[in-house]
Every structure is written in C-alpha cells, then in structure tokens.
Short mmCIF file of C-alpha atoms in Angstrom, two decimals:
data_model
loop_
_atom_site.label_atom_id
_atom_site.label_comp_id
_atom_site.label_asym_id
_atom_site.label_seq_id
_atom_site.Cartn_x
_atom_site.Cartn_y
_atom_site.Cartn_z
CA MET A 114 20.62 20.65 12.22
CA LEU A 115 17.45 20.91 13.29
CA ALA A 116 16.36 22.38 9.98
CA VAL A 117 17.82 19.36 7.78
CA ALA A 118 16.23 16.83 10.04
CA TYR A 119 12.54 18.62 10.51
CA GLY A 120 12.41 20.96 7.21
CA ASP A 121 9.14 23.37 7.64
CA SER A 122 8.27 22.08 11.25
CA THR A 123 11.63 23.35 12.77
CA MET A 124 11.42 25.74 15.40
CA SER A 125 13.02 29.33 15.43
CA LYS A 126 16.39 29.79 16.63
CA THR A 127 15.28 31.99 19.35
CA GLN A 128 12.80 29.28 20.46
CA ALA A 129 15.62 26.64 20.25
CA TYR A 130 17.78 28.64 22.80
CA GLU A 131 14.58 29.18 25.12
CA TRP A 132 13.91 25.58 25.30
CA TYR A 133 17.50 24.64 25.68
CA LYS A 134 17.82 26.96 28.70
CA LYS A 135 14.57 25.58 30.33
CA LEU A 136 15.35 22.24 30.14
CA LYS A 137 19.15 22.87 31.40
CA ASP A 138 17.76 24.63 34.29
CA GLY A 139 15.61 21.47 34.98
CA ARG A 140 12.00 21.76 33.39
CA THR A 141 11.05 18.45 32.17
CA VAL A 142 7.72 18.56 30.21
CA VAL A 143 7.17 20.08 26.80
CA ASP A 144 3.32 20.82 27.38
CA ASP A 145 2.38 24.31 27.81
CA LEU A 146 2.35 24.88 31.92
CA PRO A 147 -0.89 26.97 33.67
CA ARG A 148 -0.83 30.53 33.23
CA SER A 149 -2.21 33.11 35.30
CA GLY A 150 -4.35 36.31 33.83
CA ARG A 151 -7.42 36.64 31.63
CA PRO A 152 -7.80 34.00 28.47
CA SER A 153 -7.06 35.49 25.13
CA THR A 154 -10.24 36.99 23.43
CA SER A 155 -8.81 38.19 20.32
CA VAL A 156 -7.71 34.69 18.76
CA THR A 157 -11.63 34.17 17.62
CA ASP A 158 -13.15 32.69 14.82
CA GLU A 159 -13.98 36.09 13.58
CA ASN A 160 -10.35 37.41 13.53
CA VAL A 161 -9.38 34.20 12.22
CA LYS A 162 -11.50 34.68 9.21
CA LYS A 163 -10.49 38.22 9.05
CA VAL A 164 -6.53 37.55 9.03
CA LYS A 165 -7.25 34.57 6.75
CA GLU A 166 -9.04 36.94 4.38
CA ILE A 167 -6.44 39.43 4.54
CA VAL A 168 -3.23 37.23 3.72
CA LEU A 169 -4.91 35.62 0.84
CA GLU A 170 -5.41 39.02 -0.65
CA ASN A 171 -1.95 40.09 0.04
CA ARG A 172 0.54 37.46 0.87
CA GLY A 173 3.29 39.82 1.63
CA VAL A 174 1.40 41.69 4.32
CA SER A 175 3.07 41.78 7.31
CA ILE A 176 1.83 41.03 10.91
CA ARG A 177 2.06 44.51 12.09
CA GLU A 178 -0.40 45.54 9.23
CA ILE A 179 -3.05 43.04 10.12
CA ALA A 180 -2.71 43.86 13.62
CA THR A 181 -3.59 47.42 12.72
CA ASP A 182 -6.28 46.53 10.43
CA ILE A 183 -7.94 44.61 12.61
CA ARG A 184 -7.19 46.51 15.85
CA VAL A 185 -5.91 43.31 17.61
CA SER A 186 -2.47 42.99 19.39
CA PHE A 187 0.60 41.63 17.52
CA GLY A 188 1.13 38.92 19.59
CA SER A 189 -2.40 37.36 18.96
CA VAL A 190 -2.07 38.13 15.12
CA HIS A 191 1.15 36.17 15.39
CA CYS A 192 -0.65 33.48 17.17
CA VAL A 193 -3.56 32.91 14.54
CA MET A 194 -0.73 32.73 11.45
CA ASN A 195 1.35 30.13 13.15
CA ASP A 196 -0.69 28.05 15.75
CA VAL A 197 -4.44 28.14 14.24
CA LEU A 198 -3.69 28.58 10.38
CA GLY A 199 -0.29 27.03 10.62
CA MET A 200 1.32 29.62 8.04
CA ARG A 201 5.10 30.61 7.43
CA ARG A 202 6.46 33.26 5.77
CA ILE A 203 8.53 31.35 2.79
CA GLU A 204 11.41 33.20 0.72
CA ALA A 205 10.44 33.30 -3.19
CA ARG A 206 12.61 30.82 -5.42
CA LEU A 207 14.41 32.67 -7.89
CA VAL A 208 13.75 31.53 -11.68
CA PRO A 209 15.61 33.28 -14.79
CA ARG A 210 12.10 34.31 -16.14
CA MET A 211 7.79 33.14 -15.93
CA LEU A 212 7.16 31.37 -19.09
CA ASN A 213 3.70 31.54 -20.68
CA VAL A 214 1.51 28.60 -21.70
CA LEU A 215 2.88 28.05 -25.03
CA GLN A 216 6.44 28.13 -24.36
CA LYS A 217 6.05 25.61 -21.74
CA GLU A 218 4.12 23.46 -24.07
CA HIS A 219 6.93 24.07 -26.43
CA ARG A 220 9.59 22.92 -24.24
CA ILE A 221 7.53 19.85 -23.26
CA ALA A 222 7.29 18.81 -26.89
CA VAL A 223 11.27 19.47 -27.44
CA ALA A 224 11.89 17.14 -24.45
CA LYS A 225 9.34 14.29 -25.45
CA GLU A 226 11.51 14.68 -29.26
CA MET A 227 14.86 14.31 -27.28
CA LEU A 228 13.79 11.30 -25.33
CA SER A 229 12.25 9.47 -28.00
CA PHE A 230 15.63 9.63 -29.42
CA GLY A 231 16.90 7.13 -26.78
CA GLN A 232 19.25 7.35 -23.83
CA ASN A 233 22.51 6.35 -26.25
CA VAL A 234 21.85 9.46 -28.45
CA ILE A 235 21.06 11.93 -25.82
CA GLU A 236 24.69 11.25 -23.69
CA GLY A 237 26.35 12.10 -27.13
CA ILE A 238 24.86 15.58 -27.46
CA ILE A 239 26.77 18.68 -26.15
CA THR A 240 24.78 22.27 -26.91
CA GLY A 241 25.88 25.39 -25.99
CA ASP A 242 24.71 28.87 -24.89
CA GLU A 243 25.50 32.46 -24.24
CA THR A 244 24.00 35.21 -22.71
CA TRP A 245 24.73 38.15 -20.61
CA VAL A 246 25.31 37.84 -16.70
CA TYR A 247 23.76 40.91 -15.39
CA GLU A 248 24.29 42.40 -11.90
CA TYR A 249 20.62 42.64 -10.65
CA ALA A 250 19.20 45.13 -7.97
CA ILE A 251 16.41 42.82 -7.02
CA GLU A 252 14.36 42.40 -3.71
CA THR A 253 16.46 40.64 -0.70
CA ASN A 254 15.13 37.09 0.22
CA GLN A 255 12.64 38.73 3.20
CA GLU A 256 11.34 41.05 1.19
CA SER A 257 9.94 38.88 -1.45
CA SER A 258 8.79 36.13 1.23
CA GLU A 259 5.09 35.70 1.49
CA TRP A 260 2.56 33.73 3.83
CA ARG A 261 2.19 30.16 2.80
CA PHE A 262 0.20 27.04 4.12
CA SER A 263 2.27 24.18 4.92
CA ASN A 264 0.76 22.35 1.80
CA GLU A 265 1.24 25.13 -0.73
CA PRO A 266 4.33 25.73 -3.12
CA LYS A 267 7.06 27.91 -2.74
CA PRO A 268 6.60 31.42 -4.56
CA LYS A 269 8.29 32.58 -7.86
CA LYS A 270 10.44 35.71 -8.22
CA PRO A 271 11.32 36.19 -12.06
CA ARG A 272 14.30 38.66 -12.59
CA GLN A 273 12.78 41.89 -13.36
CA SER A 274 15.72 44.50 -13.39
CA ARG A 275 18.96 44.78 -15.02
CA SER A 276 21.88 46.65 -14.19
CA LYS A 277 24.52 48.44 -16.58
CA ILE A 278 27.19 45.90 -14.91
CA LYS A 279 27.37 42.73 -17.07
CA ILE A 280 29.52 39.95 -18.70
CA PHE A 281 29.31 37.76 -21.46
CA LEU A 282 29.13 34.17 -20.59
CA THR A 283 29.66 31.10 -22.72
CA VAL A 284 28.29 27.65 -21.67
CA PHE A 285 28.49 24.14 -23.14
CA PHE A 286 26.45 21.21 -21.49
CA ASP A 287 24.84 17.56 -22.07
CA CYS A 288 22.45 15.88 -20.09
CA ARG A 289 25.10 15.44 -17.16
CA GLY A 290 26.12 18.70 -16.55
CA VAL A 291 28.26 21.36 -17.56
CA VAL A 292 31.24 20.42 -19.64
CA HIS A 293 32.69 23.85 -20.06
CA PHE A 294 31.74 27.56 -19.83
CA GLU A 295 33.95 30.92 -19.68
CA PHE A 296 33.34 34.62 -19.52
CA LEU A 297 34.45 36.78 -22.03
CA PRO A 298 37.72 38.70 -21.32
CA THR A 299 37.70 42.25 -20.64
CA GLY A 300 38.45 44.20 -23.87
CA LEU A 301 37.63 41.15 -26.19
CA THR A 302 34.92 41.18 -28.78
CA VAL A 303 32.94 37.65 -29.98
CA ASN A 304 34.50 36.86 -33.34
CA LYS A 305 35.34 34.06 -35.34
CA GLU A 306 38.91 33.96 -33.97
CA TYR A 307 37.61 34.13 -30.32
CA TYR A 308 34.98 31.64 -30.94
CA VAL A 309 37.83 29.16 -32.53
CA SER A 310 39.69 29.39 -29.05
CA VAL A 311 36.69 28.67 -27.14
CA LEU A 312 36.03 25.72 -29.14
CA LYS A 313 39.43 24.25 -28.48
CA ARG A 314 39.07 24.72 -24.80
CA LEU A 315 35.64 22.90 -24.99
CA ARG A 316 37.32 20.11 -26.99
CA GLU A 317 39.61 19.66 -24.08
CA ASN A 318 37.43 19.45 -21.68
CA VAL A 319 35.16 17.01 -23.18
CA ARG A 320 38.39 14.87 -23.73
CA ARG A 321 38.92 15.24 -19.84
CA LYS A 322 35.31 15.40 -18.66
CA ARG A 323 33.76 12.92 -21.02
CA ALA A 324 36.63 10.60 -21.65
CA GLU A 325 34.06 7.60 -22.51
CA LEU A 326 32.47 9.92 -25.29
CA TRP A 327 35.88 10.94 -26.52
CA ARG A 328 37.08 7.10 -26.74
CA ASN A 329 34.27 6.17 -28.82
CA ASN A 330 34.40 9.27 -30.73
CA SER A 331 30.72 9.65 -30.12
#
C-alpha cells in the first residue's frame, strides 16, 4: 500500500517495521533525535564527488565495492547514495530487443501511415505474427538493477541468451489487444492443414470477441 501511494519515495520494508515499533512504543516525533558520539567525517564533499564519479562510470557497482575503493565505511557510502545524491537501485525493464535508429524511424513512419487511414479503418484490421518462445537464462532483476537518480528513466535489458527449450506461438491482435493466440502442440508441424485450423479458431474468436465487427462484416 505504501509503494502504491508513494512510488519511488517509499521507505524500505525494514524501515517501515522499525518506525511502526517506535511509534507503537510512544515516540511522537519523526525528526532525527540528538545522538551522542563524534560527527561523521566520511560524508564530505570530496567523498560525495568520488562516489558520484564511480557510480556514473559503472551503474551496477555495489555499495561495498565503492566503500572499499574510497576507503570509507559501508554506512557512509549508503548515506551518500541515498541521502545526499538521492539515488536508488532500479531494476531493469525487460524489452524484446534494442532497436537501432533506422528501425525506430521505420516504426514511426509505419505508425503515422496507419493513423492517416482513420480510426474506423484501424479498428477493422486484425494482424498476426509468429515467434518462438524460449526459456531464457537471464540475469535476475536484482543482478540487472542499476543506480539511478530520481529523474532518470529505468534501465532497459534486452533478451540476450536463448535456451534449447522453446515452443512455437501464433498470435493475432488488433488495436484493442489480442484476439486469438495458441501454442503449437508437441509433435505437430506448421503446414496448410494446421494453419487452416488456426484460422477457423481465429474466426470463432473474432465472432465472439469482436461482435460489432462481425455484425458489420468489417
């Protein structure tokens, strides 16, 4: 609930439990209380600059690696990262592949051409595609996370390695979403007989899921 309400500003689960216990025990203020001991001398402008340079050079570096590199405590680096620089580790957003500039421009051109046809034409178009779905051995979300400032976008992680385990997927969709999809049963091959049966099942799903298009024969 906290994550939904406050997004990236949400405190960690451990901190939430700690504050819950403190408030339950009678604490009424949320400001930092006076603490004994010597003030921290590790969180200096020089160390902040060093930490920032290391992180911008390698977004996946760990706090422990930074602490070892600049010879300060783990807690001091954690304080610099979170309280001074306002950075958090963000999990990469998985995308099918990374497109180059020409591919992106081509997609924009095709999209503009489609939009020029008008909404009525677009709503009547159902297109299909086929692909092999692999069981991927990729990095975990934690392994692919990177340090990011609050105003920076999430990192992207393309699929890179393919396993030998795969299954053939056929999918049909329109501007409102998926109309029909199915996986190729084990032991079958994609031939004209199989594809005729796929189109029959697609036809039935169009009749059931896009009733207005079916009635208008559009």
